[in-house]
Amino acid sequence: MQRILRLTVTWLLLGTTLLLGSACIGPDEEYRDYISTVSTVLLPDSTQAGSDIPLTIETTAPNGCWEKGHDDVQIVESGYLVIPYDRLDTASVVCLTVLMGFTHTVSLSTSEPGVHEIAIRHRLRSSTGVDSIATITREVVVY
């Protein structure tokens, strides 16, 4: 009876260790970057040529296995294309069921007066599991 009890306790401890250990943050290869789900975009309507154009993008993620990722900024003919990313911890087995929010801050600038388009590419989450990609477009007048 004691032997069965010891074996049961040993397996329970081993199982708990494996379960909790796999939920820890690991090296970068245990993460996967995804285009973010954008909830809010903050951008001034106008600015002076040569000064910074502050862009703040608020993103959301469905659970605690996500963290803020990087931002890609590309200069395009009409202005800028900004793509925020958030990272999923692919090694986690257990994730907190809580909506996560992240703030991405990008500083843009141009010395060319005129109307500049700022396009933000983002993910539209779907209840069917097939997400799509969309673009939010804003304009900034540079004088």
C-alpha atoms as a printed R data frame, in Angstrom:
    type eleno elety resid chain resno       x      y       z
1   ATOM     1    CA   MET     A     1   0.000  0.000   0.000
2   ATOM     2    CA   GLN     A     2   2.847  2.393   0.871
3   ATOM     3    CA   ARG     A     3   4.580  1.522  -2.405
4   ATOM     4    CA   ILE     A     4   1.450  2.390  -4.442
5   ATOM     5    CA   LEU     A     5   1.056  5.644  -2.495
6   ATOM     6    CA   ARG     A     6   4.742  6.565  -3.111
7   ATOM     7    CA   LEU     A     7   4.436  5.802  -6.836
8   ATOM     8    CA   THR     A     8   1.239  7.855  -7.095
9   ATOM     9    CA   VAL     A     9   2.829 10.834  -5.311
10  ATOM    10    CA   THR     A    10   5.940 10.542  -7.496
11  ATOM    11    CA   TRP     A    11   3.857 10.564 -10.712
12  ATOM    12    CA   LEU     A    12   1.760 13.486  -9.474
13  ATOM    13    CA   LEU     A    13   4.896 15.505  -8.669
14  ATOM    14    CA   LEU     A    14   6.470 14.623 -12.012
15  ATOM    15    CA   GLY     A    15   3.296 15.535 -13.912
16  ATOM    16    CA   THR     A    16   2.961 18.853 -12.059
17  ATOM    17    CA   THR     A    17   6.610 19.713 -12.719
18  ATOM    18    CA   LEU     A    18   6.265 18.979 -16.439
19  ATOM    19    CA   LEU     A    19   3.016 20.936 -16.697
20  ATOM    20    CA   LEU     A    20   4.303 24.005 -14.862
21  ATOM    21    CA   GLY     A    21   7.741 23.838 -16.408
22  ATOM    22    CA   SER     A    22   6.356 23.961 -19.940
23  ATOM    23    CA   ALA     A    23   4.388 27.130 -19.130
24  ATOM    24    CA   CYS     A    24   7.542 29.099 -18.394
25  ATOM    25    CA   ILE     A    25   8.986 31.625 -20.795
26  ATOM    26    CA   GLY     A    26  11.715 30.056 -22.856
27  ATOM    27    CA   PRO     A    27  14.140 31.086 -25.584
28  ATOM    28    CA   ASP     A    28  13.002 33.102 -28.611
29  ATOM    29    CA   GLU     A    29  12.441 30.004 -30.742
30  ATOM    30    CA   GLU     A    30   9.512 29.174 -28.461
31  ATOM    31    CA   TYR     A    31   7.699 32.303 -29.644
32  ATOM    32    CA   ARG     A    32   5.875 33.016 -32.876
33  ATOM    33    CA   ASP     A    33   5.195 36.536 -34.148
34  ATOM    34    CA   TYR     A    34   1.716 37.406 -35.408
35  ATOM    35    CA   ILE     A    35   0.391 40.626 -36.890
36  ATOM    36    CA   SER     A    36  -1.389 42.358 -34.001
37  ATOM    37    CA   THR     A    37  -5.084 42.909 -33.420
38  ATOM    38    CA   VAL     A    38  -5.365 46.711 -33.224
39  ATOM    39    CA   SER     A    39  -7.899 48.319 -30.898
40  ATOM    40    CA   THR     A    40  -6.836 52.002 -30.994
41  ATOM    41    CA   VAL     A    41  -4.665 54.262 -33.151
42  ATOM    42    CA   LEU     A    42  -3.475 57.659 -31.836
43  ATOM    43    CA   LEU     A    43  -1.877 60.010 -34.363
44  ATOM    44    CA   PRO     A    44  -1.805 63.828 -34.633
45  ATOM    45    CA   ASP     A    45  -3.744 65.455 -37.486
46  ATOM    46    CA   SER     A    46  -0.827 67.712 -38.401
47  ATOM    47    CA   THR     A    47   2.800 68.450 -37.596
48  ATOM    48    CA   GLN     A    48   5.722 70.608 -38.671
49  ATOM    49    CA   ALA     A    49   8.134 69.359 -41.320
50  ATOM    50    CA   GLY     A    50  11.177 67.739 -39.720
51  ATOM    51    CA   SER     A    51   9.503 67.078 -36.372
52  ATOM    52    CA   ASP     A    52   8.559 63.659 -35.039
53  ATOM    53    CA   ILE     A    53   5.137 62.210 -35.767
54  ATOM    54    CA   PRO     A    54   4.235 60.134 -32.688
55  ATOM    55    CA   LEU     A    55   2.130 57.070 -33.495
56  ATOM    56    CA   THR     A    56   0.628 54.997 -30.678
57  ATOM    57    CA   ILE     A    57  -1.047 51.696 -31.478
58  ATOM    58    CA   GLU     A    58  -2.965 49.767 -28.807
59  ATOM    59    CA   THR     A    59  -3.255 46.033 -29.469
60  ATOM    60    CA   THR     A    60  -5.053 43.148 -27.792
61  ATOM    61    CA   ALA     A    61  -4.398 39.432 -27.430
62  ATOM    62    CA   PRO     A    62  -6.768 36.701 -26.225
63  ATOM    63    CA   ASN     A    63  -4.802 35.299 -23.271
64  ATOM    64    CA   GLY     A    64  -1.733 35.476 -21.033
65  ATOM    65    CA   CYS     A    65   0.518 33.513 -23.393
66  ATOM    66    CA   TRP     A    66   0.977 36.655 -25.517
67  ATOM    67    CA   GLU     A    67   3.438 39.526 -25.156
68  ATOM    68    CA   LYS     A    68   4.219 42.687 -27.074
69  ATOM    69    CA   GLY     A    69   6.280 42.066 -30.185
70  ATOM    70    CA   HIS     A    70   8.195 44.310 -32.577
71  ATOM    71    CA   ASP     A    71   7.006 46.916 -35.091
72  ATOM    72    CA   ASP     A    72   7.899 47.001 -38.791
73  ATOM    73    CA   VAL     A    73   7.970 50.461 -40.376
74  ATOM    74    CA   GLN     A    74   8.260 50.816 -44.131
75  ATOM    75    CA   ILE     A    75   8.472 54.010 -46.156
76  ATOM    76    CA   VAL     A    76   6.059 53.759 -49.084
77  ATOM    77    CA   GLU     A    77   5.211 56.180 -51.883
78  ATOM    78    CA   SER     A    78   2.219 57.703 -50.056
79  ATOM    79    CA   GLY     A    79   3.845 57.835 -46.594
80  ATOM    80    CA   TYR     A    80   4.381 54.949 -44.164
81  ATOM    81    CA   LEU     A    81   3.221 51.381 -43.663
82  ATOM    82    CA   VAL     A    82   3.388 50.247 -40.026
83  ATOM    83    CA   ILE     A    83   2.867 46.621 -39.007
84  ATOM    84    CA   PRO     A    84   2.736 45.899 -35.254
85  ATOM    85    CA   TYR     A    85   3.414 42.340 -34.098
86  ATOM    86    CA   ASP     A    86   2.613 40.505 -30.884
87  ATOM    87    CA   ARG     A    87   4.267 37.230 -29.830
88  ATOM    88    CA   LEU     A    88   2.664 33.956 -28.789
89  ATOM    89    CA   ASP     A    89   4.535 31.695 -26.376
90  ATOM    90    CA   THR     A    90   4.181 28.416 -28.288
91  ATOM    91    CA   ALA     A    91   5.727 26.352 -25.491
92  ATOM    92    CA   SER     A    92   3.015 27.218 -22.958
93  ATOM    93    CA   VAL     A    93   0.505 24.587 -22.017
94  ATOM    94    CA   VAL     A    94  -1.330 26.709 -19.460
95  ATOM    95    CA   CYS     A    95  -2.354 30.303 -20.294
96  ATOM    96    CA   LEU     A    96  -4.206 32.797 -18.133
97  ATOM    97    CA   THR     A    97  -7.665 33.498 -19.514
98  ATOM    98    CA   VAL     A    98  -7.363 37.267 -19.537
99  ATOM    99    CA   LEU     A    99  -7.505 39.779 -22.365
100 ATOM   100    CA   MET     A   100  -4.013 41.229 -22.790
101 ATOM   101    CA   GLY     A   101  -3.342 44.783 -23.980
102 ATOM   102    CA   PHE     A   102  -0.079 46.168 -25.373
103 ATOM   103    CA   THR     A   103   1.077 49.636 -26.398
104 ATOM   104    CA   HIS     A   104   3.231 49.972 -29.515
105 ATOM   105    CA   THR     A   105   4.871 53.385 -29.921
106 ATOM   106    CA   VAL     A   106   6.500 54.414 -33.194
107 ATOM   107    CA   SER     A   107   8.143 57.726 -34.038
108 ATOM   108    CA   LEU     A   108   7.837 58.754 -37.691
109 ATOM   109    CA   SER     A   109   9.196 61.901 -39.363
110 ATOM   110    CA   THR     A   110   9.314 63.603 -42.731
111 ATOM   111    CA   SER     A   111  10.755 66.850 -44.028
112 ATOM   112    CA   GLU     A   112   8.370 66.917 -47.013
113 ATOM   113    CA   PRO     A   113   5.329 69.222 -46.608
114 ATOM   114    CA   GLY     A   114   1.976 67.824 -47.745
115 ATOM   115    CA   VAL     A   115  -0.506 65.133 -46.833
116 ATOM   116    CA   HIS     A   116   1.106 61.847 -45.793
117 ATOM   117    CA   GLU     A   117  -0.763 58.581 -45.442
118 ATOM   118    CA   ILE     A   118  -0.049 56.346 -42.459
119 ATOM   119    CA   ALA     A   119  -1.288 52.793 -43.047
120 ATOM   120    CA   ILE     A   120  -1.434 50.319 -40.167
121 ATOM   121    CA   ARG     A   121  -1.773 46.661 -41.139
122 ATOM   122    CA   HIS     A   122  -3.579 44.572 -38.517
123 ATOM   123    CA   ARG     A   123  -5.309 41.262 -37.838
124 ATOM   124    CA   LEU     A   124  -9.086 40.914 -37.670
125 ATOM   125    CA   ARG     A   125  -9.857 38.024 -35.332
126 ATOM   126    CA   SER     A   126 -12.615 35.667 -36.397
127 ATOM   127    CA   SER     A   127 -14.857 33.487 -34.278
128 ATOM   128    CA   THR     A   128 -14.517 30.753 -36.923
129 ATOM   129    CA   GLY     A   129 -10.738 30.591 -36.513
130 ATOM   130    CA   VAL     A   130  -9.895 32.063 -39.931
131 ATOM   131    CA   ASP     A   131  -8.476 35.524 -39.241
132 ATOM   132    CA   SER     A   132  -8.018 38.117 -41.957
133 ATOM   133    CA   ILE     A   133  -5.645 41.037 -42.466
134 ATOM   134    CA   ALA     A   134  -6.902 44.609 -42.919
135 ATOM   135    CA   THR     A   135  -5.431 48.101 -43.106
136 ATOM   136    CA   ILE     A   136  -6.329 51.183 -41.067
137 ATOM   137    CA   THR     A   137  -5.460 54.383 -42.914
138 ATOM   138    CA   ARG     A   138  -4.897 57.827 -41.369
139 ATOM   139    CA   GLU     A   139  -3.581 61.067 -42.875
140 ATOM   140    CA   VAL     A   140  -1.174 63.596 -41.358
141 ATOM   141    CA   VAL     A   141  -0.732 67.082 -42.787
142 ATOM   142    CA   VAL     A   142   2.913 68.165 -42.685
143 ATOM   143    CA   TYR     A   143   3.415 71.954 -43.028
